[in-house]
Coordinates of C-alpha atoms and ligand atoms in Angstrom, one line a residue:
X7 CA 5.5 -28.2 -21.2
X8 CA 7.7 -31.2 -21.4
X9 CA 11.3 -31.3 -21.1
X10 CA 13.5 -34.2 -20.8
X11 CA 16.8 -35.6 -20.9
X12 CA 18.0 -37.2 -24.1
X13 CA 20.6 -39.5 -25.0
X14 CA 21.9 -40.4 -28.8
X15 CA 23.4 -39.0 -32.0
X16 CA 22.8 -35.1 -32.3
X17 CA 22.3 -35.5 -36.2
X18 CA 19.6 -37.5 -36.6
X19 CA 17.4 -35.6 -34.0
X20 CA 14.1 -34.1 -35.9
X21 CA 13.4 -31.1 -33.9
X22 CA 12.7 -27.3 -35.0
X23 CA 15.6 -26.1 -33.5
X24 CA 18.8 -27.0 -32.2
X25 CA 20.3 -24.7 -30.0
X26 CA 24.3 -25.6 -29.8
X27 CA 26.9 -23.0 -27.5
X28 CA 29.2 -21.7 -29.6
X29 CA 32.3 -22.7 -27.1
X30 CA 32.6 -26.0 -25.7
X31 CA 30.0 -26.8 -28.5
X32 CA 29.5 -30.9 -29.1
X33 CA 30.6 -31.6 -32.7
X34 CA 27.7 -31.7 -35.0
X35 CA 29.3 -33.7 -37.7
X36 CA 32.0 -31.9 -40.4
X37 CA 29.8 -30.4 -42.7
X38 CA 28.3 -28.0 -40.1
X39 CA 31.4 -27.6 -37.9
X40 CA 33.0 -26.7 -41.3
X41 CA 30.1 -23.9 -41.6
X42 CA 30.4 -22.4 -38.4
X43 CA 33.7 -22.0 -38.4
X44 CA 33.8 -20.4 -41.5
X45 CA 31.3 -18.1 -40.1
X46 CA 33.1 -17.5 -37.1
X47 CA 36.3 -16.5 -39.2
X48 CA 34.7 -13.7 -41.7
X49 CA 33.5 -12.3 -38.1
X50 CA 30.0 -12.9 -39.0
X51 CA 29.3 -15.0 -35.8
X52 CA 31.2 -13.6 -33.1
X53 CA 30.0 -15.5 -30.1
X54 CA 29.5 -13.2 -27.6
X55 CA 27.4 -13.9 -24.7
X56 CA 23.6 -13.6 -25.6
X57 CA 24.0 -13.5 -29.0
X58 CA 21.4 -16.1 -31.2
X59 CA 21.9 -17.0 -34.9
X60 CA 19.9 -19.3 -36.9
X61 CA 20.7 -21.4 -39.8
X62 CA 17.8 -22.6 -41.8
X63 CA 18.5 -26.3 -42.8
X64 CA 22.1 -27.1 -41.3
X65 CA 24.1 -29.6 -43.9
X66 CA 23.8 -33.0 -42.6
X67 CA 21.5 -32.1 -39.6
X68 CA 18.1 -33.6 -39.5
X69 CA 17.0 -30.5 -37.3
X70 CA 15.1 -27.9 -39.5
X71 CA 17.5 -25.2 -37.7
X72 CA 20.7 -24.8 -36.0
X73 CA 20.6 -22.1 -33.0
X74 CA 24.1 -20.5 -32.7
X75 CA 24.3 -19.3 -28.8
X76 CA 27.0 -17.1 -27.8
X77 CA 28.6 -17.9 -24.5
X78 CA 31.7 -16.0 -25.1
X79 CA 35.4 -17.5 -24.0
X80 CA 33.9 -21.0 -22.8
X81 CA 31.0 -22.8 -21.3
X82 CA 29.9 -22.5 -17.4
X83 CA 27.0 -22.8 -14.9
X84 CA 26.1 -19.1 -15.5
X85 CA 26.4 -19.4 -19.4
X86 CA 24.2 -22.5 -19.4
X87 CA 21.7 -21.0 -17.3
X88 CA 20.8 -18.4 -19.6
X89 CA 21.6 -19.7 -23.1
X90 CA 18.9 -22.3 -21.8
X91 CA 16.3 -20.0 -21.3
X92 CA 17.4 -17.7 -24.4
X93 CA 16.8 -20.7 -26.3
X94 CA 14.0 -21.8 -24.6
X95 CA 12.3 -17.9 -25.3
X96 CA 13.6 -17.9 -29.0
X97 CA 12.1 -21.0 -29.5
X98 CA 8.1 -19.8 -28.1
X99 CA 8.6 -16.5 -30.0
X100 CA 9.3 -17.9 -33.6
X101 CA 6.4 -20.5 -32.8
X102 CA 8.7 -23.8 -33.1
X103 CA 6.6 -26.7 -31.5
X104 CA 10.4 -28.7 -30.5
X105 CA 13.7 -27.5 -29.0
X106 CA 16.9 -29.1 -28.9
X107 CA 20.1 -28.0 -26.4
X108 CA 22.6 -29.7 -26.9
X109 CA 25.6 -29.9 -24.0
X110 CA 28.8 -31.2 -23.8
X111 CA 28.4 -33.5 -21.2
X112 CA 26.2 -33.8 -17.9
X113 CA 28.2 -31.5 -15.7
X114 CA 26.1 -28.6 -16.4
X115 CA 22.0 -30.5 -16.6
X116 CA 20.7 -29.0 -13.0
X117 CA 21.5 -25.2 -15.1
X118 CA 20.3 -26.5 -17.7
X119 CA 17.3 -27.6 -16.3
X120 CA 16.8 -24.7 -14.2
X121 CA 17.3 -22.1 -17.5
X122 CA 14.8 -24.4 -19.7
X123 CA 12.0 -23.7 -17.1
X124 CA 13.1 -20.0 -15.9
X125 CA 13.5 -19.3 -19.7
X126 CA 9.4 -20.4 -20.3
X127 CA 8.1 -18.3 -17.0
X128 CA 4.6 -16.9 -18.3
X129 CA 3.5 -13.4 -16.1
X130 CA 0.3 -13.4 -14.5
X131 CA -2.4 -13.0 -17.7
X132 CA -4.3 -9.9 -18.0
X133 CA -3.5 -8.7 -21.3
X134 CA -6.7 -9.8 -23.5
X135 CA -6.1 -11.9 -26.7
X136 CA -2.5 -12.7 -25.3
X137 CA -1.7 -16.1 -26.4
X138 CA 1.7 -17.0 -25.9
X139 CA 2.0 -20.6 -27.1
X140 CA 4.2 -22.9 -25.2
X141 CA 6.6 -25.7 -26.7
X142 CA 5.3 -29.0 -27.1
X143 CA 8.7 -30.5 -25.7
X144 CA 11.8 -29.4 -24.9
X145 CA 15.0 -32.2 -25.1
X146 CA 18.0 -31.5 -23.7
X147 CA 21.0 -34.0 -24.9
X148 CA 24.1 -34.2 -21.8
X149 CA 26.1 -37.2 -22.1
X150 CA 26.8 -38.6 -19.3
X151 CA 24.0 -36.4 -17.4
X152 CA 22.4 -38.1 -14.0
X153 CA 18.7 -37.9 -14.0
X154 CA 18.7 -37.0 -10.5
X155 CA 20.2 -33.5 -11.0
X156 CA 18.3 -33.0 -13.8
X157 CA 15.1 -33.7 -11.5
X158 CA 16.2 -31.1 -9.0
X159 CA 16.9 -28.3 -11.7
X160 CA 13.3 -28.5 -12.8
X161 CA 12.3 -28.1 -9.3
X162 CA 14.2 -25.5 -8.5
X163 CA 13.1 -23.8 -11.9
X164 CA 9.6 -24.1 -10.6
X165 CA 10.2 -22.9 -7.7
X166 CA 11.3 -19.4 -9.0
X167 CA 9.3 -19.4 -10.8
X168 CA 6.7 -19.7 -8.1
X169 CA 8.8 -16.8 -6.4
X170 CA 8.4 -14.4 -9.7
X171 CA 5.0 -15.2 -10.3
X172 CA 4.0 -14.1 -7.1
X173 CA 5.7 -11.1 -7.6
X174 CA 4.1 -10.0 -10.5
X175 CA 0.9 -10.3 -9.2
X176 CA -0.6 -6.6 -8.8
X177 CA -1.1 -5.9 -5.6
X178 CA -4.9 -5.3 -5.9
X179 CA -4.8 -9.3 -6.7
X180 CA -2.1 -10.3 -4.0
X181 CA -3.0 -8.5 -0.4
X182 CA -1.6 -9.6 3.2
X183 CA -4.3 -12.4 3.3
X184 CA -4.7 -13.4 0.0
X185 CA -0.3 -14.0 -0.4
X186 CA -1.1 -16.3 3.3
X187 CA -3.1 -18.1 1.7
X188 CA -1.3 -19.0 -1.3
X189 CA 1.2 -19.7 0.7
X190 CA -0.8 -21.9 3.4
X191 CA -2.0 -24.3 0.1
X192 CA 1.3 -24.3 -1.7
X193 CA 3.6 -25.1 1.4
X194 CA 1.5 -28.0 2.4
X195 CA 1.3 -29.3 -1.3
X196 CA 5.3 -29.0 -1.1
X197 CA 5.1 -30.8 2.2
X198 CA 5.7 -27.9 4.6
X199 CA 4.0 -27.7 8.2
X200 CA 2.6 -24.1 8.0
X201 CA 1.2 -22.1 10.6
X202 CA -0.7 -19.0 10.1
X203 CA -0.9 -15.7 12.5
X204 CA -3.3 -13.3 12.3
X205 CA -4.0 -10.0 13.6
X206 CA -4.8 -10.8 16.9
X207 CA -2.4 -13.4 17.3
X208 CA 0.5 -10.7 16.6
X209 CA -1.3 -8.4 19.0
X210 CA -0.6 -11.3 21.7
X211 CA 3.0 -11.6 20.4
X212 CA 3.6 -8.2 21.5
X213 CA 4.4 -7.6 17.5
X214 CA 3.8 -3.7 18.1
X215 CA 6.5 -3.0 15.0
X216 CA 5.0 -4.7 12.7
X217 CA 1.5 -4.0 13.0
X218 CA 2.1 -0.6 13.1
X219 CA 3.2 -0.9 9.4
X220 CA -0.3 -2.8 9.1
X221 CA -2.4 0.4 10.9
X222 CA -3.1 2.5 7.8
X223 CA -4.7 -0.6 5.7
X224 CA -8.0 -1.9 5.7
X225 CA -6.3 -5.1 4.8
X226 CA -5.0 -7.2 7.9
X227 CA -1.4 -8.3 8.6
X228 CA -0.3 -11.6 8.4
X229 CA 2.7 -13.5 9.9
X230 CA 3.2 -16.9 8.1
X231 CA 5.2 -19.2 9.7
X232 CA 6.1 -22.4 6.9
X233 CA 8.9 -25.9 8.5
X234 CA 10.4 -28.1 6.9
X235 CA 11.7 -30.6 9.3
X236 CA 12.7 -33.6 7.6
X237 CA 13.2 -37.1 10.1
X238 CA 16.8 -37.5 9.0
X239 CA 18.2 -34.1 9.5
X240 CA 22.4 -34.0 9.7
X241 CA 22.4 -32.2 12.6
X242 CA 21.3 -29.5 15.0
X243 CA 21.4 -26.7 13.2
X244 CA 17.9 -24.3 12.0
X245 CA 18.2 -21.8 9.7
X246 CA 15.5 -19.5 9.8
X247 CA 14.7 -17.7 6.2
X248 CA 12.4 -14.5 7.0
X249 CA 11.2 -12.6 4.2
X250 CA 9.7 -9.1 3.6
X251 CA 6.5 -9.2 2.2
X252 CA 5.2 -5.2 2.0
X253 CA 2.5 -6.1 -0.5
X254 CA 2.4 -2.5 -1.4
X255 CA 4.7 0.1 -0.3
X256 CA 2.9 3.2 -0.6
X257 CA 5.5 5.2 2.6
X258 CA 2.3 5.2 4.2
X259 CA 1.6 8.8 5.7
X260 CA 5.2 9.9 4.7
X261 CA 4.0 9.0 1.3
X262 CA 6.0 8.0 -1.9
X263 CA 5.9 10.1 -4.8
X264 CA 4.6 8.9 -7.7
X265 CA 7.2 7.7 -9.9
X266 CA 8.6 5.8 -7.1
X267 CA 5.4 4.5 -6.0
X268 CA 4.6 2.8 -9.3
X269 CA 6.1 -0.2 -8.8
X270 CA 5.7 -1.2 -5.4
X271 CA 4.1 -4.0 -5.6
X272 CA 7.0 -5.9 -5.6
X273 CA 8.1 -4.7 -2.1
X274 CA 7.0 -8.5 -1.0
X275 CA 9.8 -9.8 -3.4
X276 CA 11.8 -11.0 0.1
X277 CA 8.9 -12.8 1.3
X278 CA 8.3 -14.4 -2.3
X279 CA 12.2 -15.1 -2.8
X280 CA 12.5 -16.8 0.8
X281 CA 8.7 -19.1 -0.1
X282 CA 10.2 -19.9 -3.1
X283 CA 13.1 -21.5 -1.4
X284 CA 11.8 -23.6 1.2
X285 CA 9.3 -24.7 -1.1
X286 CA 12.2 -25.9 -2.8
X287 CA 13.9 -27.1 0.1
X288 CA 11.0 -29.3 1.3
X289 CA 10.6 -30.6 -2.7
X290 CA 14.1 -31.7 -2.5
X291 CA 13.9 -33.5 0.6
X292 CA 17.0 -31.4 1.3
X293 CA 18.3 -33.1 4.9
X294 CA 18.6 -30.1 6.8
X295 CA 16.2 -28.3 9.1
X296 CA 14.7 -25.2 7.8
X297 CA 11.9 -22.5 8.7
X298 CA 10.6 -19.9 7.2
X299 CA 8.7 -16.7 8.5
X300 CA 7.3 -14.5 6.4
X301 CA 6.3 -11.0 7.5
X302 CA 3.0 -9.7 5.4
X303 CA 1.6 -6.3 5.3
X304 CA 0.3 -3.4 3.3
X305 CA 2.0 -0.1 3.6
X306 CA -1.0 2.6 3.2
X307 CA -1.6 6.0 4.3
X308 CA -5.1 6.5 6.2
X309 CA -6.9 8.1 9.0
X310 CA -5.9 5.3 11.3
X311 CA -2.7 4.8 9.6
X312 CA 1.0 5.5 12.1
X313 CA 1.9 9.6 12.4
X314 CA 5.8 10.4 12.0
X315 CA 6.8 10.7 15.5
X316 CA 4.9 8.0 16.6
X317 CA 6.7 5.4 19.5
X318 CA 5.9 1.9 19.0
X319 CA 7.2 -0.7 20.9
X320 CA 8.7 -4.0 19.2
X321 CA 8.4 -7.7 19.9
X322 CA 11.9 -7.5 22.2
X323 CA 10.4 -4.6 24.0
X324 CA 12.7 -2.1 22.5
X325 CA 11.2 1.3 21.5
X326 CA 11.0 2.7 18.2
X327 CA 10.2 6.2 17.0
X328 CA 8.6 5.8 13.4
X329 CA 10.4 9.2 12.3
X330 CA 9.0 7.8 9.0
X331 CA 6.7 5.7 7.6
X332 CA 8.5 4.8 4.1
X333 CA 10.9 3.2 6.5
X334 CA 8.4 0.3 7.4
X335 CA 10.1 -3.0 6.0
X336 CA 12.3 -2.8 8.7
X337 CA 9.7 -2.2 10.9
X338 CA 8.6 -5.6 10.2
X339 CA 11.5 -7.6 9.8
X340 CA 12.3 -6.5 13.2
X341 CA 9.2 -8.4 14.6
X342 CA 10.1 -11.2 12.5
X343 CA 13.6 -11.6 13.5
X344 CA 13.0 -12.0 17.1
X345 CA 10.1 -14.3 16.7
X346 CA 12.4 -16.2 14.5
X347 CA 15.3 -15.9 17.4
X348 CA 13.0 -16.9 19.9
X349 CA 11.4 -19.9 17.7
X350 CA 15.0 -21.0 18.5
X351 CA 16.9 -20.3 14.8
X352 CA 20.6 -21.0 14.9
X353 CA 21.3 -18.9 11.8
X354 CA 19.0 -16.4 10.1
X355 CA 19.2 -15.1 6.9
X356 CA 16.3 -12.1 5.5
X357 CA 15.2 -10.8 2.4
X358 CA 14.1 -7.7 1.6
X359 CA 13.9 -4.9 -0.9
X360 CA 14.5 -3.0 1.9
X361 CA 16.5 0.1 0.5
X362 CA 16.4 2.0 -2.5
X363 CA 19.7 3.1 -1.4
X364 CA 21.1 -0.3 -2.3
X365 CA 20.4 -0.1 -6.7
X366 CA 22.4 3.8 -5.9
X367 CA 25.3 1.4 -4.3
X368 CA 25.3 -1.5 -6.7
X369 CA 23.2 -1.5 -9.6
X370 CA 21.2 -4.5 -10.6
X371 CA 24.2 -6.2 -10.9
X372 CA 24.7 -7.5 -6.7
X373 CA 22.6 -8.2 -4.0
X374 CA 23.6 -6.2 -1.1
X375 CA 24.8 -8.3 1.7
X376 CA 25.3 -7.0 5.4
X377 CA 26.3 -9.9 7.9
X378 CA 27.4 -10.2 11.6
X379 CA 28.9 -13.5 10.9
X380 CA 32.3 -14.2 8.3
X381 CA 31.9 -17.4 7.4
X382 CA 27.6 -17.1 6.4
X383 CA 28.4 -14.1 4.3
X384 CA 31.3 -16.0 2.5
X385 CA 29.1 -19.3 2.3
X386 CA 26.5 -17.1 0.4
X387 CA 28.8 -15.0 -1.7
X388 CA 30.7 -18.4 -3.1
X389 CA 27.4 -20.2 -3.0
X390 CA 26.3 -17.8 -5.4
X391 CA 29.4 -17.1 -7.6
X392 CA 29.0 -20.6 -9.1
X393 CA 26.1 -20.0 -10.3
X394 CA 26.4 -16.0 -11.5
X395 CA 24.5 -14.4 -8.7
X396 CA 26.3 -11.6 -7.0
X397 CA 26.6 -10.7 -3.7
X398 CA 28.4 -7.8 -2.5
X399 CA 29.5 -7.7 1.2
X400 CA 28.4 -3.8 2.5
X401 CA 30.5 -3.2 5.9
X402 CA 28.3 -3.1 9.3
X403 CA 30.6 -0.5 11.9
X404 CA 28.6 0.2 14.5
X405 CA 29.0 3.5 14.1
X406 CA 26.4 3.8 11.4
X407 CA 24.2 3.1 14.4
X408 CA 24.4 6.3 15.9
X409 CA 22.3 8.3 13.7
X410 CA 19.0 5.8 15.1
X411 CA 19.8 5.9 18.5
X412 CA 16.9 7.4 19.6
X413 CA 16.4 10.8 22.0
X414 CA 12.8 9.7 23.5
X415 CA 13.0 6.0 22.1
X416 CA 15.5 3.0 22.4
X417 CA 15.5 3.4 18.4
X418 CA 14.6 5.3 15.6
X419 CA 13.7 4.0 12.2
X420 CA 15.6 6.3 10.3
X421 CA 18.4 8.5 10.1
X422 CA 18.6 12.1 9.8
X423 CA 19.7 12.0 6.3
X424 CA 20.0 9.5 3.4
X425 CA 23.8 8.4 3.8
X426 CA 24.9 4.9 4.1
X427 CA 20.6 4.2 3.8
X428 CA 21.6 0.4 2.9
X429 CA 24.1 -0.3 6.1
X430 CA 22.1 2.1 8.4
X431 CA 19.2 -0.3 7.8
X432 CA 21.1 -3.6 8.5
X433 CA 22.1 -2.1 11.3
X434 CA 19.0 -1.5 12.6
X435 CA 17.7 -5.0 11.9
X436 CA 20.8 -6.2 13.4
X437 CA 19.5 -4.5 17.0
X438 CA 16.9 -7.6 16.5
X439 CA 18.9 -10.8 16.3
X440 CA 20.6 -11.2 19.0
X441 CA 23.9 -13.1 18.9
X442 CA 22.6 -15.3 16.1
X443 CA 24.4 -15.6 13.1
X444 CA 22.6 -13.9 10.4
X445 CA 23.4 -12.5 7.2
X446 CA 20.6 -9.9 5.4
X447 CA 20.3 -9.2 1.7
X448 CA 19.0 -6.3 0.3
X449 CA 17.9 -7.1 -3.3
X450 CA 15.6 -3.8 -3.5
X451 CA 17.9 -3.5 -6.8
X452 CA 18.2 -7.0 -7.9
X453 CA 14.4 -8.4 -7.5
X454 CA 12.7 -6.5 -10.6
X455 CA 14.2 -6.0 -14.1
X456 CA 13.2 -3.0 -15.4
X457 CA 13.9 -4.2 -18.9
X458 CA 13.4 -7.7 -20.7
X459 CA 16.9 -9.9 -21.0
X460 CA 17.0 -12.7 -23.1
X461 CA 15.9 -15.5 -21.2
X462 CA 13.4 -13.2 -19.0
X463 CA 10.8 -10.8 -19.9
X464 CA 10.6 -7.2 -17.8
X465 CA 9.5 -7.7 -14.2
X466 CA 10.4 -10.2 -11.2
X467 CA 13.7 -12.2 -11.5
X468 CA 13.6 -14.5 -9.1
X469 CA 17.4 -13.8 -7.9
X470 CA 18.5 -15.4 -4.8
X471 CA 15.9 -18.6 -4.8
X472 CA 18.6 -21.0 -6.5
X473 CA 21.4 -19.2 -4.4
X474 CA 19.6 -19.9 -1.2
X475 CA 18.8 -23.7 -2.0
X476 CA 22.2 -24.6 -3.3
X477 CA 23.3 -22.8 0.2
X478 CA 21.6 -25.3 2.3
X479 CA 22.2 -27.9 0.3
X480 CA 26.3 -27.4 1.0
X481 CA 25.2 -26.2 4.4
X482 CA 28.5 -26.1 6.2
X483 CA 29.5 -29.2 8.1
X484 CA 29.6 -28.3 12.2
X485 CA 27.3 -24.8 11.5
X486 CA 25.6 -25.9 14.6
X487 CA 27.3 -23.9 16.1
Ligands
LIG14 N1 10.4 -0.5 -0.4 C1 11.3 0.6 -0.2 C2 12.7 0.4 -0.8 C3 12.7 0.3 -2.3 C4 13.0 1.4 -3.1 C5 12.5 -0.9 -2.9 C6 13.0 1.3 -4.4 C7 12.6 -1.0 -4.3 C8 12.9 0.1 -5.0 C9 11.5 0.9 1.3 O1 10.5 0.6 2.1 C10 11.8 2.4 1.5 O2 11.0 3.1 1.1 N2 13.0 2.7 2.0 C11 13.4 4.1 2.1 C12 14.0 4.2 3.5 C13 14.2 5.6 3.9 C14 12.9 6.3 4.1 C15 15.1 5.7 5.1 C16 14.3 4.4 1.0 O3 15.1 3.6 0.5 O4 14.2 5.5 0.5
LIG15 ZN1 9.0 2.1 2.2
LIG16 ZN1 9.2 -1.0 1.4

């Protein structure tokens, strides 16, 4: 699909459809402006965010249809983001060949950019005879717009889209080895130096916490390793992004029940959310040093597979008793985190759906985010207020420690009961960064729509991707720390 930038009058464009926010809206000429208004005052049109009327054969409009968006009291970042990719999915569902958006002005064209090519995602095919047709082109008209930001939009679109694609891949498709390899050949089209580990190459890293999540699989762990070290970097500082990647979460021998098990494959969302992002990054040429580990398994019960009550010992030599299996993404963050410490990272951030405690706490509406540092957790929770992704700052006591102190081991991987299951799992990653700033986010609730929104059918959502880039992007001057 082909979308562009546009520049001239809005009434002469031919197009199928012209999609137009109902606040903030460019004037269309008075014949039309006339009309909407007059629909707006009998209460036909209210405006409301996500709401789409269409008007066959506007008066004085050369576009066959005029697409009414609702974006409620007035246009912003968030708005444009999804009346974008409304439009852009009303548009492939009625069959139109050409869209329209039209915009203000310029200040909004990365969102707009970024909704056009969230808004046209396509799932991984498996359903025969399904033939969605994609729009020929898509034009969006910004006065004023700069190309460059326009650009970047479409790259980060791709790039969450990369991140939900993945996602949605069953997990019979998408194993340890085969997400590795994706990853290998992607990062290195995107210009990333990636590195690979393997089984035996954790076994030599002492990884003991991770590969005991790997035990019960017949399908090897991998640790992927992915740098983006640009020549003209701004200073000292490495962020490390680390990523949970449990490409099936089965609980292993303390194993899920059904209903909970069925959609599991997304338990690598963190891993596919943090790729996404440096892919991004590296795309961007974004001047800032970034690395990316991503922490790849398969969570399955077997004869060979780790027993509740079994003591493993982690990469940072502390002792873990796996009082259960179902606990295992932190088993492997924690192995990723101190490789990622020791790799020499000045600030970490993870991913993870990492709690089904967290959707109990917040919904789908924030990510959970549990920090040791102030000023990460508030660059991240602005970073992603101007865009409409929430993050919700959970509080990290140490006393919601106590209840994994361990009696035979240094740790254990779970509490005795399910309170606080979100914080009491930060803190146990936190027993793996060291002093490092580091901020985690939990977006067990966040990374998979259970039902369809406008601009985005059921499954992945990509949250975080475009968070994280804008985030290094305004990287904080002097967070070398
Ligand atoms: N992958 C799950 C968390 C999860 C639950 C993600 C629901 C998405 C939707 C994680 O590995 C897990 O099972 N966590 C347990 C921890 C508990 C055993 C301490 C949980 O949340 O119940
Ligand atoms: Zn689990
Ligand atoms: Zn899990």
């Amino acid at each position: 699909m082909n979308i562009r930038l546009h520049d001239g009058p809005l009434a002469d464009l031919e197009t199928d459809a012209l999609a137009w926010p109902l606040a903030n809206g460019p004037s269309l000429g008075q014949a039309v402006d006339a009309q909407v208004a007059s629909m707006r005052e009998s209460g036909e049109v209210r405006g409301k965010p996500g709401e789409l009327t269409l008007l066959h054969e506007p008066k004085g409009l050369q576009s066959r249809r005029l697409m009414l968006m609702g974006v409620g009291e007035s246009l912003d970042a968030s708005q444009v983001f999804s009346l974008t990719g409304q439009a852009v999915r009303a548009a492939q569902k009625r069959r139109f060949k050409r869209l329209t958006i039209a915009l203000p002005d310029g200040e909004f064209v990365r969102v707009a950019a970024e909704g056009c090519v969230y808004g046209s995602y396509e799932r991984p095919k498996y359903k025969s005879g399904d033939a969605s047709v994609p729009l020929d082109e898509i034009l969006i008209v910004a006065p004023g717009a700069v190309a460059a930001s326009f650009d970047a939009g479409q790259i980060v679109g791709e790039s969450v889209n990369l991140t939900r694609r993945l996602v949605d891949t069953p997990a019979n498709d998408l194993g340890p080895v085969e997400f590795a390899d994706m990853v290998e050949s992607m990062g290195k089209a995107a210009g990333l130096e990636v590195e690979v580990l393997d089984e035996s190459a954790l076994e030599a890293l002492g990884a003991g916490s991770l590969l005991s999540v790997a035990r019960g699989s017949v399908r090897p762990p991998r640790l992927v390793r992915l740098t983006w070290n640009p020549a003209h970097a701004v200073d000292e500082s490495h962020l490390f992004l680390v990523g949970k990647g449990v490409t099936f979460d089965t609980g292993g021998l303390s194993l899920k029940p059904a209903k909970s098990m069925e959609s599991m494959k997304y338990d690598m969302a963190g891993a596919a959310t943090m790729f996404g992002a440096i892919t991004a990054i590296a795309r961007l040429g974004i001047s800032q040093r970034v690395s990316c580990l991503l922490g790849l398994v398969e969570n399955m019960p077997s004869g060979s597979a780790t027993r509740p009550g079994d003591i493993v010992q982690a990469m940072n030599g502390k002792t873990i008793e796996v009082v259960n299996t179902d606990a295992e993404g932190r088993l492997v963050l924690a192995d990723a985190l101190t490789h990622a410490v020791r790799l020499g990272a000045t600030h970490l951030i993870d991913a993870a759906t990492l709690t089904g405690a967290v959707s109990v706490a917040l919904g789908s509406v924030n990510i959970g985010l549990l920090s040791n540092d102030e000023a990460l957790s508030a660059h991240l929770t602005a970073t992603g207020q101007t865009i409409g992704e929430n993050f919700w700052s959970l509080p990290m006591n140490d006393d919601y420690l106590e209840p994994m102190k361990g009696d035979l081991s240094d740790l254990r991987n779970a509490g005795a009961d399910r309170k606080a299951g979100t914080i009491t799992a930060a803190k146990f990653l936190e027993q793996f960064v060291d002093a490092t700033p580091w901020a985690h986010l939990d977006i067990a609730g966040t990374a998979n729509l259970d039902k369809g929104l406008p601009n985005a059918p059921k499954g992945a959502s990509g949250i975080a991707v475009r968070t994280l880039v804008r985030a290094v992007e305004s990287w904080p001057k002097g967070a070398a720390g």
